[in-house]
Amino acid sequence: MSLRLGYGTNGLTDLRLDDALGLLADLGYDGVGLTLDHMHLDPMAPELAARTRRVAGRLAELGLDVTVETGARYVLDPRRKHGPTLLDPDPEGRAARTGLLVTAVRVAADLGAHAVHCFSGVTPDGTDPATAWKRLEEAMGPVLDAADAADIPLAIEPEPGHLVGDLAGFHQLRHRLGDPDQLGLTLDIGHCQCLEAASPADCVRDAAPWLRHVQIEDMRRGVHEHLPFGDGEIDFPPVLEALAATGYQGLTVVELPRHSHAGPELARTSIEFLRGPGVRA
């Protein structure tokens, strides 16, 4: 089974969205990981529904599938990276993040996306674990309700340093929430190399029942830095073989958010690497 490859717009922030989508289609990508942010599809600006319809038309014209990603750095607060989160001490902050995710579900439904990506956030200083988990459970409730109503999977990403920071954290959240049907997993292959005890290929196999979105890049052990393919330590053929064997039907999205200055070239070299005979599943 051939993997369906995408590229994240958070690595193409120097391009207009129409130009980024055209580039990816021309390069042969199957889809795009669309981060809702001010430079592309701004979830906070007026006439979101109309702008979303236009993007949906462009995606259809180009034959691109889409995942909606919500990792924009300053979309809610211009002074706090990724803030506020679902763990924010301020209830209004948590509500703002919940509201953004509910909006993302609505956008995903209008785009025909196959999932909405999200993350827990870092536990704030002075917050005990029990309180952090309680906040996360409560904040996720309306998002899961919206995802269920729209029939859009919600894919939470274990992020190094976050409350949900690894696969064990994902399973803890899943169990605490009662294993809801709409809650799935965003598996970042680099994060597996960075901090999981198992190999990235074994992580894929272990996570297979819950895979709803996959991000991919190179990375080194113990260093959370997204790297172009070949600059890290990951042995990719076993990873791609494991992904193909799961039957996962969503996008596998290249995630290079700090390389936008070289985005068009890295989009080209990334698909050549992943489709190349040496690593192709």
JSON list of N, CA and C in Angstrom, two decimals, residues 69-99:
[
{"chain": "A", "resi": 69, "resn": "GLU", "atom": "N", "xyz": [-4.60, 21.38, 11.08]},
{"chain": "A", "resi": 69, "resn": "GLU", "atom": "CA", "xyz": [-3.67, 21.39, 12.21]},
{"chain": "A", "resi": 69, "resn": "GLU", "atom": "C", "xyz": [-3.85, 22.69, 12.99]},
{"chain": "A", "resi": 70, "resn": "THR", "atom": "N", "xyz": [-3.61, 22.62, 14.30]},
{"chain": "A", "resi": 70, "resn": "THR", "atom": "CA", "xyz": [-3.91, 23.76, 15.19]},
{"chain": "A", "resi": 70, "resn": "THR", "atom": "C", "xyz": [-2.69, 24.18, 16.01]},
{"chain": "A", "resi": 71, "resn": "GLY", "atom": "N", "xyz": [-1.50, 23.97, 15.46]},
{"chain": "A", "resi": 71, "resn": "GLY", "atom": "CA", "xyz": [-0.28, 24.29, 16.20]},
{"chain": "A", "resi": 71, "resn": "GLY", "atom": "C", "xyz": [0.28, 25.66, 15.92]},
{"chain": "A", "resi": 72, "resn": "ALA", "atom": "N", "xyz": [-0.53, 26.60, 15.44]},
{"chain": "A", "resi": 72, "resn": "ALA", "atom": "CA", "xyz": [-0.04, 27.96, 15.19]},
{"chain": "A", "resi": 72, "resn": "ALA", "atom": "C", "xyz": [0.53, 28.56, 16.47]},
{"chain": "A", "resi": 73, "resn": "ARG", "atom": "N", "xyz": [1.65, 29.28, 16.34]},
{"chain": "A", "resi": 73, "resn": "ARG", "atom": "CA", "xyz": [2.37, 29.73, 17.53]},
{"chain": "A", "resi": 73, "resn": "ARG", "atom": "C", "xyz": [1.66, 30.86, 18.28]},
{"chain": "A", "resi": 74, "resn": "TYR", "atom": "N", "xyz": [1.10, 31.81, 17.54]},
{"chain": "A", "resi": 74, "resn": "TYR", "atom": "CA", "xyz": [0.58, 33.02, 18.21]},
{"chain": "A", "resi": 74, "resn": "TYR", "atom": "C", "xyz": [-0.83, 33.37, 17.75]},
{"chain": "A", "resi": 75, "resn": "VAL", "atom": "N", "xyz": [-1.59, 32.39, 17.35]},
{"chain": "A", "resi": 75, "resn": "VAL", "atom": "CA", "xyz": [-2.91, 32.67, 16.79]},
{"chain": "A", "resi": 75, "resn": "VAL", "atom": "C", "xyz": [-3.89, 33.20, 17.84]},
{"chain": "A", "resi": 76, "resn": "LEU", "atom": "N", "xyz": [-3.73, 32.81, 19.10]},
{"chain": "A", "resi": 76, "resn": "LEU", "atom": "CA", "xyz": [-4.62, 33.26, 20.16]},
{"chain": "A", "resi": 76, "resn": "LEU", "atom": "C", "xyz": [-4.05, 34.39, 20.99]},
{"chain": "A", "resi": 77, "resn": "ASP", "atom": "N", "xyz": [-2.75, 34.39, 21.18]},
{"chain": "A", "resi": 77, "resn": "ASP", "atom": "CA", "xyz": [-2.09, 35.38, 22.03]},
{"chain": "A", "resi": 77, "resn": "ASP", "atom": "C", "xyz": [-0.81, 35.82, 21.34]},
{"chain": "A", "resi": 78, "resn": "PRO", "atom": "N", "xyz": [-0.69, 37.10, 20.94]},
{"chain": "A", "resi": 78, "resn": "PRO", "atom": "CA", "xyz": [0.50, 37.54, 20.22]},
{"chain": "A", "resi": 78, "resn": "PRO", "atom": "C", "xyz": [1.76, 37.57, 21.05]},
{"chain": "A", "resi": 79, "resn": "ARG", "atom": "N", "xyz": [1.65, 37.30, 22.35]},
{"chain": "A", "resi": 79, "resn": "ARG", "atom": "CA", "xyz": [2.84, 37.39, 23.21]},
{"chain": "A", "resi": 79, "resn": "ARG", "atom": "C", "xyz": [3.22, 36.06, 23.87]},
{"chain": "A", "resi": 80, "resn": "ARG", "atom": "N", "xyz": [2.38, 35.04, 23.71]},
{"chain": "A", "resi": 80, "resn": "ARG", "atom": "CA", "xyz": [2.67, 33.74, 24.34]},
{"chain": "A", "resi": 80, "resn": "ARG", "atom": "C", "xyz": [2.63, 32.66, 23.28]},
{"chain": "A", "resi": 81, "resn": "LYS", "atom": "N", "xyz": [3.77, 32.04, 23.02]},
{"chain": "A", "resi": 81, "resn": "LYS", "atom": "CA", "xyz": [3.84, 30.97, 22.03]},
{"chain": "A", "resi": 81, "resn": "LYS", "atom": "C", "xyz": [2.92, 29.82, 22.45]},
{"chain": "A", "resi": 82, "resn": "HIS", "atom": "N", "xyz": [2.03, 29.45, 21.56]},
{"chain": "A", "resi": 82, "resn": "HIS", "atom": "CA", "xyz": [1.07, 28.35, 21.75]},
{"chain": "A", "resi": 82, "resn": "HIS", "atom": "C", "xyz": [0.10, 28.59, 22.90]},
{"chain": "A", "resi": 83, "resn": "GLY", "atom": "N", "xyz": [0.05, 29.83, 23.41]},
{"chain": "A", "resi": 83, "resn": "GLY", "atom": "CA", "xyz": [-0.85, 30.09, 24.53]},
{"chain": "A", "resi": 83, "resn": "GLY", "atom": "C", "xyz": [-2.12, 30.79, 24.08]},
{"chain": "A", "resi": 84, "resn": "PRO", "atom": "N", "xyz": [-3.16, 30.72, 24.89]},
{"chain": "A", "resi": 84, "resn": "PRO", "atom": "CA", "xyz": [-3.32, 29.82, 26.03]},
{"chain": "A", "resi": 84, "resn": "PRO", "atom": "C", "xyz": [-3.59, 28.39, 25.56]},
{"chain": "A", "resi": 85, "resn": "THR", "atom": "N", "xyz": [-3.34, 27.44, 26.45]},
{"chain": "A", "resi": 85, "resn": "THR", "atom": "CA", "xyz": [-3.56, 26.03, 26.14]},
{"chain": "A", "resi": 85, "resn": "THR", "atom": "C", "xyz": [-4.78, 25.51, 26.88]},
{"chain": "A", "resi": 86, "resn": "LEU", "atom": "N", "xyz": [-5.05, 24.24, 26.69]},
{"chain": "A", "resi": 86, "resn": "LEU", "atom": "CA", "xyz": [-6.15, 23.58, 27.40]},
{"chain": "A", "resi": 86, "resn": "LEU", "atom": "C", "xyz": [-5.87, 23.44, 28.89]},
{"chain": "A", "resi": 87, "resn": "LEU", "atom": "N", "xyz": [-4.65, 23.76, 29.32]},
{"chain": "A", "resi": 87, "resn": "LEU", "atom": "CA", "xyz": [-4.27, 23.64, 30.73]},
{"chain": "A", "resi": 87, "resn": "LEU", "atom": "C", "xyz": [-4.10, 25.00, 31.40]},
{"chain": "A", "resi": 88, "resn": "ASP", "atom": "N", "xyz": [-4.46, 26.07, 30.71]},
{"chain": "A", "resi": 88, "resn": "ASP", "atom": "CA", "xyz": [-4.21, 27.41, 31.22]},
{"chain": "A", "resi": 88, "resn": "ASP", "atom": "C", "xyz": [-4.87, 27.62, 32.59]},
{"chain": "A", "resi": 89, "resn": "PRO", "atom": "N", "xyz": [-4.19, 28.30, 33.53]},
{"chain": "A", "resi": 89, "resn": "PRO", "atom": "CA", "xyz": [-4.81, 28.55, 34.84]},
{"chain": "A", "resi": 89, "resn": "PRO", "atom": "C", "xyz": [-6.07, 29.42, 34.74]},
{"chain": "A", "resi": 90, "resn": "ASP", "atom": "N", "xyz": [-6.14, 30.26, 33.73]},
{"chain": "A", "resi": 90, "resn": "ASP", "atom": "CA", "xyz": [-7.28, 31.15, 33.55]},
{"chain": "A", "resi": 90, "resn": "ASP", "atom": "C", "xyz": [-8.39, 30.41, 32.81]},
{"chain": "A", "resi": 91, "resn": "PRO", "atom": "N", "xyz": [-9.58, 30.27, 33.39]},
{"chain": "A", "resi": 91, "resn": "PRO", "atom": "CA", "xyz": [-10.68, 29.58, 32.69]},
{"chain": "A", "resi": 91, "resn": "PRO", "atom": "C", "xyz": [-11.00, 30.20, 31.33]},
{"chain": "A", "resi": 92, "resn": "GLU", "atom": "N", "xyz": [-10.86, 31.52, 31.24]},
{"chain": "A", "resi": 92, "resn": "GLU", "atom": "CA", "xyz": [-11.13, 32.16, 29.95]},
{"chain": "A", "resi": 92, "resn": "GLU", "atom": "C", "xyz": [-10.08, 31.77, 28.91]},
{"chain": "A", "resi": 93, "resn": "GLY", "atom": "N", "xyz": [-8.85, 31.56, 29.36]},
{"chain": "A", "resi": 93, "resn": "GLY", "atom": "CA", "xyz": [-7.82, 31.10, 28.45]},
{"chain": "A", "resi": 93, "resn": "GLY", "atom": "C", "xyz": [-8.11, 29.70, 27.94]},
{"chain": "A", "resi": 94, "resn": "ARG", "atom": "N", "xyz": [-8.47, 28.81, 28.85]},
{"chain": "A", "resi": 94, "resn": "ARG", "atom": "CA", "xyz": [-8.83, 27.45, 28.43]},
{"chain": "A", "resi": 94, "resn": "ARG", "atom": "C", "xyz": [-10.00, 27.48, 27.47]},
{"chain": "A", "resi": 95, "resn": "ALA", "atom": "N", "xyz": [-10.99, 28.33, 27.76]},
{"chain": "A", "resi": 95, "resn": "ALA", "atom": "CA", "xyz": [-12.17, 28.42, 26.89]},
{"chain": "A", "resi": 95, "resn": "ALA", "atom": "C", "xyz": [-11.79, 28.92, 25.50]},
{"chain": "A", "resi": 96, "resn": "ALA", "atom": "N", "xyz": [-10.81, 29.84, 25.44]},
{"chain": "A", "resi": 96, "resn": "ALA", "atom": "CA", "xyz": [-10.38, 30.33, 24.13]},
{"chain": "A", "resi": 96, "resn": "ALA", "atom": "C", "xyz": [-9.77, 29.22, 23.30]},
{"chain": "A", "resi": 97, "resn": "ARG", "atom": "N", "xyz": [-8.95, 28.38, 23.92]},
{"chain": "A", "resi": 97, "resn": "ARG", "atom": "CA", "xyz": [-8.35, 27.26, 23.19]},
{"chain": "A", "resi": 97, "resn": "ARG", "atom": "C", "xyz": [-9.42, 26.25, 22.79]},
{"chain": "A", "resi": 98, "resn": "THR", "atom": "N", "xyz": [-10.33, 25.94, 23.70]},
{"chain": "A", "resi": 98, "resn": "THR", "atom": "CA", "xyz": [-11.42, 25.04, 23.35]},
{"chain": "A", "resi": 98, "resn": "THR", "atom": "C", "xyz": [-12.22, 25.60, 22.18]},
{"chain": "A", "resi": 99, "resn": "GLY", "atom": "N", "xyz": [-12.50, 26.90, 22.23]},
{"chain": "A", "resi": 99, "resn": "GLY", "atom": "CA", "xyz": [-13.23, 27.53, 21.14]},
{"chain": "A", "resi": 99, "resn": "GLY", "atom": "C", "xyz": [-12.50, 27.43, 19.81]}
]
